[in-house]
Coordinates of C-alpha atoms and ligand atoms in Angstrom, one line a residue:
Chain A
X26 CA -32.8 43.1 -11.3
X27 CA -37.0 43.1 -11.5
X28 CA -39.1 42.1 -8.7
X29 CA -42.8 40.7 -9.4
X30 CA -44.8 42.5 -7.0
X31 CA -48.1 40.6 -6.7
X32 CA -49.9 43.4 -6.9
X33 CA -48.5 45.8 -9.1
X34 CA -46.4 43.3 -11.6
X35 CA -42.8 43.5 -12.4
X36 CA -40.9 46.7 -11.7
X37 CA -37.3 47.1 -11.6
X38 CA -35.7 46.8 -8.3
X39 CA -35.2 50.8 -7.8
X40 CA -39.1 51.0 -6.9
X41 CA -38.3 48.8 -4.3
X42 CA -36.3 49.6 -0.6
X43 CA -34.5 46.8 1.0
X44 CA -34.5 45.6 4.8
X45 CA -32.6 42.7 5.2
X46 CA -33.3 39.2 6.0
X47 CA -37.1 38.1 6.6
X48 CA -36.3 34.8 7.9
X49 CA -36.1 35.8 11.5
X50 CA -38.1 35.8 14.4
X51 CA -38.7 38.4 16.9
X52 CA -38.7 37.0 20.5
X53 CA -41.1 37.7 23.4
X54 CA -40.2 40.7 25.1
X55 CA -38.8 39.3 28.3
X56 CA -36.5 36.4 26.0
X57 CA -33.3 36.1 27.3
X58 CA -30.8 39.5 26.3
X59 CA -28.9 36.2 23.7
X60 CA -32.2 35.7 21.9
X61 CA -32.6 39.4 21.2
X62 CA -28.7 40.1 20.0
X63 CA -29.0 37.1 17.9
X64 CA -32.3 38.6 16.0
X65 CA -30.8 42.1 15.9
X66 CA -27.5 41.7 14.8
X67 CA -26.4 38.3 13.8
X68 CA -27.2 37.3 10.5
X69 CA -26.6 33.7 8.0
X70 CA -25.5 35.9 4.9
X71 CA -25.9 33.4 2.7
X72 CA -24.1 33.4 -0.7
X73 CA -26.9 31.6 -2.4
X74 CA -30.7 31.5 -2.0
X75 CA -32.1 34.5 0.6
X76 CA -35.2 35.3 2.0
X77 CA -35.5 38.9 2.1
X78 CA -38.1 42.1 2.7
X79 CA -38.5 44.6 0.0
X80 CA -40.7 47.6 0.4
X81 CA -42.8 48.6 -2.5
X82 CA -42.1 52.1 -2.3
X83 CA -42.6 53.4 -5.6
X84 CA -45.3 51.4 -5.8
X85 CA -48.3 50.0 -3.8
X86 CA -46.5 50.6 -0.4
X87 CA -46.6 46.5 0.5
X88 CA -44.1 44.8 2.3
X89 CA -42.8 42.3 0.4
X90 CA -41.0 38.3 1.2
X91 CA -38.6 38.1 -1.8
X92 CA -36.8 34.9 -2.8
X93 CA -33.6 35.8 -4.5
X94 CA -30.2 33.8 -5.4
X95 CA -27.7 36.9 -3.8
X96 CA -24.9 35.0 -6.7
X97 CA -27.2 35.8 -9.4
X98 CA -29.9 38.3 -8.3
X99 CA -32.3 35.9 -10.1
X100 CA -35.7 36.5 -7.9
X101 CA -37.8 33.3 -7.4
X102 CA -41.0 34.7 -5.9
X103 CA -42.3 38.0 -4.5
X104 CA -45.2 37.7 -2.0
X105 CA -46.5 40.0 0.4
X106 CA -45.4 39.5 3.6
X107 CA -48.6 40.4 5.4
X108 CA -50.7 37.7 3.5
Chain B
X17 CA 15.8 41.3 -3.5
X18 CA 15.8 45.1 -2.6
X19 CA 14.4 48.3 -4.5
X20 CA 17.0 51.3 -4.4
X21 CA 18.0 54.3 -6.6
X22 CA 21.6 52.0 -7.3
X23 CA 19.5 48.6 -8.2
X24 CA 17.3 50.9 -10.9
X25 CA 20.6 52.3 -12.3
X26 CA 22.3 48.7 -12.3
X27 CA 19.3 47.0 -13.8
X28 CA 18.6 50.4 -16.8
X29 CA 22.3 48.9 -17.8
X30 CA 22.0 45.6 -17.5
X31 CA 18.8 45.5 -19.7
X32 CA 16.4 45.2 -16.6
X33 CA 17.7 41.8 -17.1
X34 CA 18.3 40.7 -13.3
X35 CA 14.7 41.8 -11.6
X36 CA 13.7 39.2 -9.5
X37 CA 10.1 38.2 -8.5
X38 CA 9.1 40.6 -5.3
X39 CA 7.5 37.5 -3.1
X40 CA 7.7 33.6 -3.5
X41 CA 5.2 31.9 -4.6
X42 CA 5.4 29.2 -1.8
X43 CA 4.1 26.3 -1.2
X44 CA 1.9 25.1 1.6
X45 CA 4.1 23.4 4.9
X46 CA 2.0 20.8 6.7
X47 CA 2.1 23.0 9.9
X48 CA 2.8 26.8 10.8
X49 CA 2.8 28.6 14.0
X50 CA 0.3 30.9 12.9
X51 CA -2.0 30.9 9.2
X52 CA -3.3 34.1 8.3
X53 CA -6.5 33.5 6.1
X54 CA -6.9 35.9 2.8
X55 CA -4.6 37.7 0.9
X56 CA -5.7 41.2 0.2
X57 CA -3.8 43.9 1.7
X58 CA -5.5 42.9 5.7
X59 CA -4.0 39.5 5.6
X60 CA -0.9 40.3 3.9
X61 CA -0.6 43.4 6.7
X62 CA -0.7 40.8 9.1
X63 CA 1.1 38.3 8.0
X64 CA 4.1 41.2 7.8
X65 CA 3.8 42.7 11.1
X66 CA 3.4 39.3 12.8
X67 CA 6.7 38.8 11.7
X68 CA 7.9 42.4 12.1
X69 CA 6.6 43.0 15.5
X70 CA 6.6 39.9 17.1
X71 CA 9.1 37.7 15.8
X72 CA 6.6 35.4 14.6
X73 CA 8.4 34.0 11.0
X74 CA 6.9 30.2 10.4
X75 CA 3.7 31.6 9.1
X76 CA 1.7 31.6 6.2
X77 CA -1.1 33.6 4.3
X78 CA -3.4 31.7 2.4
X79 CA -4.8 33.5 -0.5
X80 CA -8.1 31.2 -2.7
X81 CA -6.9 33.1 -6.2
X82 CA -4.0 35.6 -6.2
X83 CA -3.2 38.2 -4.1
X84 CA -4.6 41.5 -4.3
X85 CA -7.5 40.2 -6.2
X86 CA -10.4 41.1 -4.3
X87 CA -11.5 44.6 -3.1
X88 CA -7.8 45.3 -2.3
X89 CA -7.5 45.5 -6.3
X90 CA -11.2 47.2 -6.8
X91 CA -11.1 49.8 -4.4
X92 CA -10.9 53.7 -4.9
X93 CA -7.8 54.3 -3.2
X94 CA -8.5 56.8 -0.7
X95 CA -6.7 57.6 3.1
X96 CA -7.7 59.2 5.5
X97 CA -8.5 59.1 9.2
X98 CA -11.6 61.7 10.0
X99 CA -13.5 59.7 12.1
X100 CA -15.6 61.1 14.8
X101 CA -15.6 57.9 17.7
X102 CA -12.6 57.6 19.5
X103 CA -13.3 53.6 19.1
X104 CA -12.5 53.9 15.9
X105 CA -10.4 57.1 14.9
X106 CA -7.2 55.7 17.1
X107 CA -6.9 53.0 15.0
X108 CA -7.5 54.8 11.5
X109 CA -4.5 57.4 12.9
X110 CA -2.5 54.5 13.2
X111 CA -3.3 53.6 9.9
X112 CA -2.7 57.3 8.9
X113 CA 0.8 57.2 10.5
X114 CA 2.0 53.6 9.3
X115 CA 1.0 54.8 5.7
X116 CA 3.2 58.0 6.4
X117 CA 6.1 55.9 6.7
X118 CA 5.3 52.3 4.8
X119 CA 7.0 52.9 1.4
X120 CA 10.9 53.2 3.6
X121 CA 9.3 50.5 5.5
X122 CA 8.5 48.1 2.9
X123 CA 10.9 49.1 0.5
X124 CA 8.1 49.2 -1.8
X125 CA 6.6 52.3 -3.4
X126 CA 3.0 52.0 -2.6
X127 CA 2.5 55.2 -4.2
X128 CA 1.0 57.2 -0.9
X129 CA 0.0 60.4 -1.8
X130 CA -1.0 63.0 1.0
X131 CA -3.1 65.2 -1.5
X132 CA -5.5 66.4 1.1
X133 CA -9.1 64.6 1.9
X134 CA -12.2 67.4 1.4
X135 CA -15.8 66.7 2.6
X136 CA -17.7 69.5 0.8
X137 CA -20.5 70.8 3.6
X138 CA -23.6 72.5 1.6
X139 CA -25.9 73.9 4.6
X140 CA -25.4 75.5 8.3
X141 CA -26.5 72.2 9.8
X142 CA -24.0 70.2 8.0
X143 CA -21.4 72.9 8.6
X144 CA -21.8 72.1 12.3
X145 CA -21.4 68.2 11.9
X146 CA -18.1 68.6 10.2
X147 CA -16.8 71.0 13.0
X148 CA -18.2 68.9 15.7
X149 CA -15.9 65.9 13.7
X150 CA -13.1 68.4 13.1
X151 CA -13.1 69.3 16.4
X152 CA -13.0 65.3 17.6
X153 CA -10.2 64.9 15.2
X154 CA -8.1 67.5 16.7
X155 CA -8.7 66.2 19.7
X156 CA -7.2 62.8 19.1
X157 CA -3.8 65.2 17.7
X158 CA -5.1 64.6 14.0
X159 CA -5.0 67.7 11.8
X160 CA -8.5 68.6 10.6
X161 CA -9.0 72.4 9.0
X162 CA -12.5 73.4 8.4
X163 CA -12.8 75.7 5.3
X164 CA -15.2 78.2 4.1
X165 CA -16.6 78.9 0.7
X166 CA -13.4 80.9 -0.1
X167 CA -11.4 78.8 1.3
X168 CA -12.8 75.9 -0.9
X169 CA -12.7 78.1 -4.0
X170 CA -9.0 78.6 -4.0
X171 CA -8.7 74.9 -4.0
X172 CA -11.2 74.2 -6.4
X173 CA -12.7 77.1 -8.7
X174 CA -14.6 74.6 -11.0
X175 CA -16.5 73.6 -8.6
X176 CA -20.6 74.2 -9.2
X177 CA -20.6 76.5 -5.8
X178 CA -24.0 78.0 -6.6
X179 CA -25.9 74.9 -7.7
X180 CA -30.0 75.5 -6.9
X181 CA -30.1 72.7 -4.6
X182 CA -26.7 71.6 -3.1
X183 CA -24.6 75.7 -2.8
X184 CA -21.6 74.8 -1.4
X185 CA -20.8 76.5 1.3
X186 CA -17.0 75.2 2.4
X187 CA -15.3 71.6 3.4
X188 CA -13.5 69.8 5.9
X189 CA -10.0 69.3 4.8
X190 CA -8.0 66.3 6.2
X191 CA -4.4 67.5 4.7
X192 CA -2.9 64.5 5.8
X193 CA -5.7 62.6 3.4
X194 CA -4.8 61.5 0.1
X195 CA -4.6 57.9 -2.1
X196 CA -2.4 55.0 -2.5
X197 CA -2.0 52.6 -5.1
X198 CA -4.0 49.8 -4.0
X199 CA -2.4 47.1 -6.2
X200 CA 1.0 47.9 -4.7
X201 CA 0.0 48.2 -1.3
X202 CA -1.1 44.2 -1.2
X203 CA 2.4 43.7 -3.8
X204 CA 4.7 45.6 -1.0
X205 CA 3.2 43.8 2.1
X206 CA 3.6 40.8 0.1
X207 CA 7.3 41.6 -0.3
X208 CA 8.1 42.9 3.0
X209 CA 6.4 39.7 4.2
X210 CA 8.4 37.5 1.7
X211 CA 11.9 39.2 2.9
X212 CA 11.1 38.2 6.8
X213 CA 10.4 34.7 5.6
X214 CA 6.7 34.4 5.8
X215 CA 5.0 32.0 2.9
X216 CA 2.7 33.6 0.5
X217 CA 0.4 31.1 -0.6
X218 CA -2.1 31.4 -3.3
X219 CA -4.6 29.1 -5.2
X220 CA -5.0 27.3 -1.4
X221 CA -9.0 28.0 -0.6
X222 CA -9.5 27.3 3.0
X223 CA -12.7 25.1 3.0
X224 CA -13.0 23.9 6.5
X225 CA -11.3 24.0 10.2
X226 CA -10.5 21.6 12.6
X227 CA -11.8 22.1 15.7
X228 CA -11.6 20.4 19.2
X229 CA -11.7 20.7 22.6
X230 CA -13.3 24.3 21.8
X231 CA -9.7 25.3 19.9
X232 CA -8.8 25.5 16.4
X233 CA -6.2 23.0 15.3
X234 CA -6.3 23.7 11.5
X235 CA -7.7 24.3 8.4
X236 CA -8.9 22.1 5.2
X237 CA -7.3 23.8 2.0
X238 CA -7.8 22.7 -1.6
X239 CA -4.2 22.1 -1.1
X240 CA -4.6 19.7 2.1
X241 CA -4.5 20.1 5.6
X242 CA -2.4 22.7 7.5
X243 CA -2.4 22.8 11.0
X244 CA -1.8 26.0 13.1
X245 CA -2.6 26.6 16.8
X246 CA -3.5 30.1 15.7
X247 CA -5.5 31.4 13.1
X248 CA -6.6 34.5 12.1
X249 CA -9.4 35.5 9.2
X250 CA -9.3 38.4 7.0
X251 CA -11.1 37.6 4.0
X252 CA -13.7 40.7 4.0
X253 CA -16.8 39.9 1.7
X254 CA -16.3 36.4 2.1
X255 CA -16.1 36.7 6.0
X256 CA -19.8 34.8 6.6
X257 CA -19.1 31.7 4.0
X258 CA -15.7 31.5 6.2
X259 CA -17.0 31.8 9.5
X260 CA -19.8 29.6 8.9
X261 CA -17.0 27.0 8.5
X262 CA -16.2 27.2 12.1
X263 CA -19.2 27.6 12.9
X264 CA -19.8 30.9 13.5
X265 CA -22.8 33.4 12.6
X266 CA -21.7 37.0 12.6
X267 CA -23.1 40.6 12.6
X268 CA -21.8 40.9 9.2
X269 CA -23.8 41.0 6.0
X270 CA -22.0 41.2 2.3
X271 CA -23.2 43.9 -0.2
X272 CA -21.2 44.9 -3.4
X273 CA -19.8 48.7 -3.8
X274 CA -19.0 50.0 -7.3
X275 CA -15.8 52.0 -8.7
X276 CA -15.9 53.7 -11.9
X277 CA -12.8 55.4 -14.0
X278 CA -13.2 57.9 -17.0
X279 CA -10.9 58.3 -19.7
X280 CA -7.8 60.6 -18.9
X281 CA -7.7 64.0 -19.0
X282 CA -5.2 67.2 -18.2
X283 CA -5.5 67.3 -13.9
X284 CA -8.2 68.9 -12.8
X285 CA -9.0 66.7 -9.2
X286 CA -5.6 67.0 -7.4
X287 CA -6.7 66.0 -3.9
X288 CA -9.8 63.9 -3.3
X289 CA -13.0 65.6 -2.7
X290 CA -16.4 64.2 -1.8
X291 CA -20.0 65.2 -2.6
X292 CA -21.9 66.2 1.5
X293 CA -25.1 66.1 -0.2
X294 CA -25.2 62.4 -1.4
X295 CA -22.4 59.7 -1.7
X296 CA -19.9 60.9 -3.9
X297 CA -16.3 61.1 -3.6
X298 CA -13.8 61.5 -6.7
X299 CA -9.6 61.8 -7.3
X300 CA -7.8 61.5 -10.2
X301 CA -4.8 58.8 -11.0
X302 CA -2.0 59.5 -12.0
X303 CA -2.9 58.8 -15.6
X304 CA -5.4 61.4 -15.5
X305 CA -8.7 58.8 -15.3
X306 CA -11.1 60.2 -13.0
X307 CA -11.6 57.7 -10.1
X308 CA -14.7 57.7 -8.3
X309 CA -18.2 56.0 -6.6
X310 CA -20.6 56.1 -4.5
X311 CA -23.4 54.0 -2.7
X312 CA -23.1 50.2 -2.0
X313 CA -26.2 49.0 -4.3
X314 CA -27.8 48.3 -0.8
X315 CA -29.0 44.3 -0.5
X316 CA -26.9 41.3 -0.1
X317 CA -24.8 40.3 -2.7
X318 CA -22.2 38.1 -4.0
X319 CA -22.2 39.1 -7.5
X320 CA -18.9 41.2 -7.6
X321 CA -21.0 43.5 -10.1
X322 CA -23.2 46.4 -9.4
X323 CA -27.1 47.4 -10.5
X324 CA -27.6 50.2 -12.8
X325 CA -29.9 52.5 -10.5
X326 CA -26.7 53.2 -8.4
X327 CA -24.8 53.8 -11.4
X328 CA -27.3 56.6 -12.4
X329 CA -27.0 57.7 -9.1
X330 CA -23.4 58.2 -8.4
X331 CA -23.3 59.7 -12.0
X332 CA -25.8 62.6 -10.7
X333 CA -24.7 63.1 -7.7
X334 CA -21.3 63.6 -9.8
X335 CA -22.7 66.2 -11.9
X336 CA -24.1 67.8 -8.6
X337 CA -20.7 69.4 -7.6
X338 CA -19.0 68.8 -11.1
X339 CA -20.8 70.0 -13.9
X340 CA -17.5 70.2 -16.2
X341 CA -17.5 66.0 -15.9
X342 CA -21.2 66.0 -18.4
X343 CA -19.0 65.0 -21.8
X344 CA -16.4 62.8 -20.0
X345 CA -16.7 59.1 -20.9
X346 CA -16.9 56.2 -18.3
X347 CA -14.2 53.6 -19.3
X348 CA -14.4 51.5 -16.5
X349 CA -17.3 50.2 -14.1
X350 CA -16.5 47.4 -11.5
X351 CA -17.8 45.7 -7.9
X352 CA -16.5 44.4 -5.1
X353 CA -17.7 42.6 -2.2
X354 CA -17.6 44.8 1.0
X355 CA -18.4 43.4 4.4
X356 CA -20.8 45.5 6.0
X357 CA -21.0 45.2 9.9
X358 CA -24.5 46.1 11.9
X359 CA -23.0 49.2 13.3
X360 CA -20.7 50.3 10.3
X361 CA -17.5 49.4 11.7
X362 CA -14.7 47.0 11.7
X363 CA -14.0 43.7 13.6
X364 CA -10.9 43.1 15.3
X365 CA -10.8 40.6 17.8
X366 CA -10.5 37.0 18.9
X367 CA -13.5 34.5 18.1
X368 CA -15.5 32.4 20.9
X369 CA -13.3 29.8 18.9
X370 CA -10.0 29.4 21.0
X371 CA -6.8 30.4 18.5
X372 CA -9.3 31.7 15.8
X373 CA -9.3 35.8 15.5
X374 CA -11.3 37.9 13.0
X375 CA -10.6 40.4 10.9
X376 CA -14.2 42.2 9.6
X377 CA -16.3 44.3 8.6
X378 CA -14.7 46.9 6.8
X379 CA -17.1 48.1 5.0
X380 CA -16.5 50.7 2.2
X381 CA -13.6 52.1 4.5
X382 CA -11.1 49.2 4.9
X383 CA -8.3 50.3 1.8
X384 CA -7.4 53.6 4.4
X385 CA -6.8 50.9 7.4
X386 CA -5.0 48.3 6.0
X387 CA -1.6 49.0 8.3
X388 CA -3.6 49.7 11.0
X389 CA -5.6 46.9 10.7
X390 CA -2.8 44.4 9.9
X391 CA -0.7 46.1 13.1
X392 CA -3.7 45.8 15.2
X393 CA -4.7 42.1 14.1
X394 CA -1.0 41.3 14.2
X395 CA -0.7 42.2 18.0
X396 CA -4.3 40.4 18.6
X397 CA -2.8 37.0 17.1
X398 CA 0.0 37.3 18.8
X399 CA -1.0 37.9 22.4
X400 CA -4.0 36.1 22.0
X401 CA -5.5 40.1 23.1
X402 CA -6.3 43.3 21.6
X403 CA -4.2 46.0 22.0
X404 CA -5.3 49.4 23.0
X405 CA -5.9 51.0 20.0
X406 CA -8.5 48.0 18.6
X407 CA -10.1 47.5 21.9
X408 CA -13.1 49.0 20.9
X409 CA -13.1 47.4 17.4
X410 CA -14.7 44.2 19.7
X411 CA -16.9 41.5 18.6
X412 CA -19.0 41.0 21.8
X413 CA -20.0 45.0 21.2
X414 CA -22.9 43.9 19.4
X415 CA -24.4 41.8 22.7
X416 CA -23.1 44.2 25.1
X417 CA -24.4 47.1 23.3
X418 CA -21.1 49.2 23.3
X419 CA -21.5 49.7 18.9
X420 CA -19.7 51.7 17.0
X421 CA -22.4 53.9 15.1
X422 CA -20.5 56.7 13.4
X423 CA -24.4 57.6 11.7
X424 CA -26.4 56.5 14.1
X425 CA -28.0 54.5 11.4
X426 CA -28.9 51.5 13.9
X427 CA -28.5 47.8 12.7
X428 CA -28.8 48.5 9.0
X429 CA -25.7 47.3 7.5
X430 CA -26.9 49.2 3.6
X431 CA -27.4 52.6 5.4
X432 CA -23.7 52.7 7.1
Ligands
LIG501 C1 -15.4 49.5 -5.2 C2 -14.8 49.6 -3.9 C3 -14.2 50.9 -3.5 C4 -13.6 51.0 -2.3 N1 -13.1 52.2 -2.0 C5 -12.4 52.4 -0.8 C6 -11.7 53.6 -0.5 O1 -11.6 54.5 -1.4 N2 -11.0 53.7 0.6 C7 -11.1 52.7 1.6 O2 -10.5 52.9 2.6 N3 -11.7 51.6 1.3 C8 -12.4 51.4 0.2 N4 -13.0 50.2 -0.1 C9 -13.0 49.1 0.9 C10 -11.7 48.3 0.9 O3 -11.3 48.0 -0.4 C11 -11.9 47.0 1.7 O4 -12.5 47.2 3.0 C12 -10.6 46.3 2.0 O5 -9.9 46.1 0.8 C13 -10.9 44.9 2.6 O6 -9.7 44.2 3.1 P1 -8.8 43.4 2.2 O7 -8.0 44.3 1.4 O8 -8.0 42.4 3.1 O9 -9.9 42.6 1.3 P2 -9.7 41.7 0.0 O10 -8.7 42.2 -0.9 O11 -11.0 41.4 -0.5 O12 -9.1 40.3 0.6 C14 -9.8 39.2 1.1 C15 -9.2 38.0 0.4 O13 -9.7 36.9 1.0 C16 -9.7 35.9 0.0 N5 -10.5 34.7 0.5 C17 -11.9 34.7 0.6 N6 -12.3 33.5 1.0 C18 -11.2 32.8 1.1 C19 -10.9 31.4 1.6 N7 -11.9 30.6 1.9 N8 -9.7 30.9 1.6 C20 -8.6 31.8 1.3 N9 -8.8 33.0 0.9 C21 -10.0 33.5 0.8 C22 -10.2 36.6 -1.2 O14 -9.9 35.9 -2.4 C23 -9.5 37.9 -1.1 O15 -8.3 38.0 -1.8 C24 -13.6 50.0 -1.3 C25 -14.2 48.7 -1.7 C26 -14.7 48.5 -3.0 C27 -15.3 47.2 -3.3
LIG502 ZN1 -46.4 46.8 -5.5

């Protein structure tokens, strides 16, 4: 598996470290104690296409918004999360 | 049809000519009084003590493919119970004990093997963790026996003790540890099963539940409707896709593990030993294959096969404490879909789902509890609540912040 960093170029995925899902929201700080479990531990695991955060290690240190198929490991896009 | 020392001799004269199949291959019934969903070695636990323990014999397990198929087949075989949280070593003990006596149980030889479990330590510090979980072991009346470098040597000579970087000072040494043959653990549950009367049934992929009035009523198979007032999922990496069927999200995310076997050679590994430095832990079949692995490759996946960068690293970390493996060839290389839970422990519980239980997140560690697991999820179904020994294994633990965090790794389901 090869992720195209946008601003290194492709590297193979063992440059990279993996957090988990980016598609969630963190929740103002006095949100109810359901909001906060739900964006801490519960997660859609989807067999299919995820949106996900890499860290550029190895590499230009960026954190990265990955779209991958988690069936195939095919990666759609790689942008950095900041921009 | 029964296994004995007379049925061998009868069958070695009569040509092996009157062996009968070990389970039926049923088919679905429109209804059961209980439906146990998967059939690796959880489900097909369950499906046998529900009957066992409580008497519960119209039931079926519902297996998508064929039994045994998924990590129940892949796995690396190891037993143990060296846990440090009490949440979750009283149930792996149970699991210990059950195996200790499953074989005359089942009347199936599952091929348990108590060759001894050793976690090499390789520093002070890490000498002092394994005694602290030693020490919590015995506690809990399992047997635990920390070793020193001597101690270690005796056991294993070939070992590389003085190794620059990783010396290797002594182990933990679970005595009680050991492997099983994971095929015929999910093939004698499956018969045990079979002789109380519960229906195996495989090729029947639940795709849906019924659901009303906040209970389960059902569930949609490629083989039609079955209804069940109970309802119990144990279908490990696939526990989300499931789950999400009833409408559930879950602390639970899937990531493949890899197991690898070498070509045979003369014994050398004859308990199972595992690396303190990295994430190594080897034994050797009883055709002389090394089997061993490692790291999960660390992001979701459903692939069922692994990345090379965590090949390359369970090879090294291999060659860390076992030089003498450099020449031997890998024959075999495989993945499996493990379900990793937020805090690195399992799931035993009912759901927020009237008559729907779980059965999850096993993690790399679910071969060693699947008695314990079954027992435990049995007695769940059953009395519609945990028993003792699983009440900490609860899914609410998450929002009520009572985790199980054996490496206080925090919610990161690729570092447990
Ligand atoms: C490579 C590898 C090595 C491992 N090594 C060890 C080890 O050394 N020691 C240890 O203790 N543990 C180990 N594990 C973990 C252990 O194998 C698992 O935690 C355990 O097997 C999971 O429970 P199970 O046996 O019931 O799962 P599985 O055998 O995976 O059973 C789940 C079943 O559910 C079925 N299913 C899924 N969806 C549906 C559906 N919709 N309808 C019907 N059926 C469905 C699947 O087909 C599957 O057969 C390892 C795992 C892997 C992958
Ligand atoms: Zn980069």
């Amino acid at each position: 598996m090869r992720i195209p960093c946008p601003h290194c170029g492709e590297r193979g995925n063992d440059e990279f470290v993996y957090l988990g899902a980016a598609a969630l929201t963190r929740p103002a700080a006095d949100a109810p104690a359901e909001a906060w479990h739900s964006y801490v531990y519960l997660r859609d695991n989807p067999a299919g296409l995820h949106s996900e955060l890499w860290q550029h290690t190895h590499g230009c240190r960026r954190w990265l918004v990955v779209a991958r198929d988690t069936r195939t490991h095919a990666v759609f896009s790689a942008t950095d999360a900041a921009v | 049809m029964g296994y004995s020392f007379l049925s061998l001799v009868r069958e070695a004269l009569r040509g092996q000519t009157g062996w009968r199949p070990a389970w039926r291959d049923a088919a679905p019934k429109p209804a059961y009084d209980a439906i146990v969903v998967g059939g690796g070695g959880h489900g097909l636990a369950t499906g046998y003590y529900l009957a066992k323990e409580h008497g519960l014999t119209n039931i079926a397990v519902l297996e998508k493919s064929y039994i045994g198929g998924g990590n129940t087949g892949r796995n690396t075989t190891i037993i143990r119970s060296n846990y440090l949280l009490p949440g979750n070593e009283r149930m792996y003990e149970k699991s210990m004990q059950l195996w200790e006596g499953l074989e005359q149980d089942l009347n199936y030889n599952a091929m348990v093997s108590q060759r001894g479990v050793l976690n090499l330590y390789h520093s002070d510090a890490q000498r002092d963790v394994y005694a602290r979980r030693g020490n919590a072991m015995r506690l809990h009346g399992v047997d635990a026996a920390l070793l020193n470098e001597t101690g270690v040597r005796k056991l294993y000579p070939w070992l590389d003790f003085d190794n620059a970087r990783f010396p290797i000072r002594g182990g933990l040494l679970q005595r009680r540890g050991g492997t099983a043959r994971h095929d015929a653990v999910a093939w004698g549950f499956a018969h045990g099963a079979d002789r109380l009367g519960v229906d195996i049934v495989q090729n029947c992929e639940v795709t849906g539940f019924r659901i009303s009035g906040g209970a389960v009523q059902g569930v949609e198979t490629t083989r039609g409707y079955i209804a069940a007032p109970k309802i119990g999922l144990a279908v490990a990496g696939s526990t989300s896709r499931v789950a999400a069927l009833a409408g559930l999200r879950l602390p639970i995310e899937s990531h493949v593990l890899q197991a690898f076997v070498s070509e045979g050679v003369k014994p050398l590994v004859d308990g199972v030993l595992t690396f303190g430095a990295g994430h190594f832990y080897v034994s050797q079949s009883d055709k002389g294959g090394l089997v061993f692995g490692g790291d999960i490759d660390g992001y979701n996946s459903y692939a069922q096969r692994g990345s090379m960068p965590v090949v390359e690293d369970v090879m090294e970390s291999g060659m860390a404490i076992m030089p003498a493996i450099g020449r031997l060839r890998v024959l075999r290389q495989w993945g499996g879909l493990v379900d990793m839970s937020m805090d690195g422990s399992p799931i035993i519980d009912r759901t927020p789902i009237d008559g729907l239980y779980l059965n999850a997140g096993w993690c790399y560690g679910g071969f060693k509890a699947t008695p314990g697991s079954g027992w435990c999820f049995a007695h769940t179904m059953a009395r519609d609540e945990p028993h003792f020994i699983n009440s900490a294994l609860r899914l609410d633990r998450f929002a009520t912040g009572a985790v199980l965090d054996e490496r206080g790794a925090g919610p990161t389901p690729n570092l447990h």
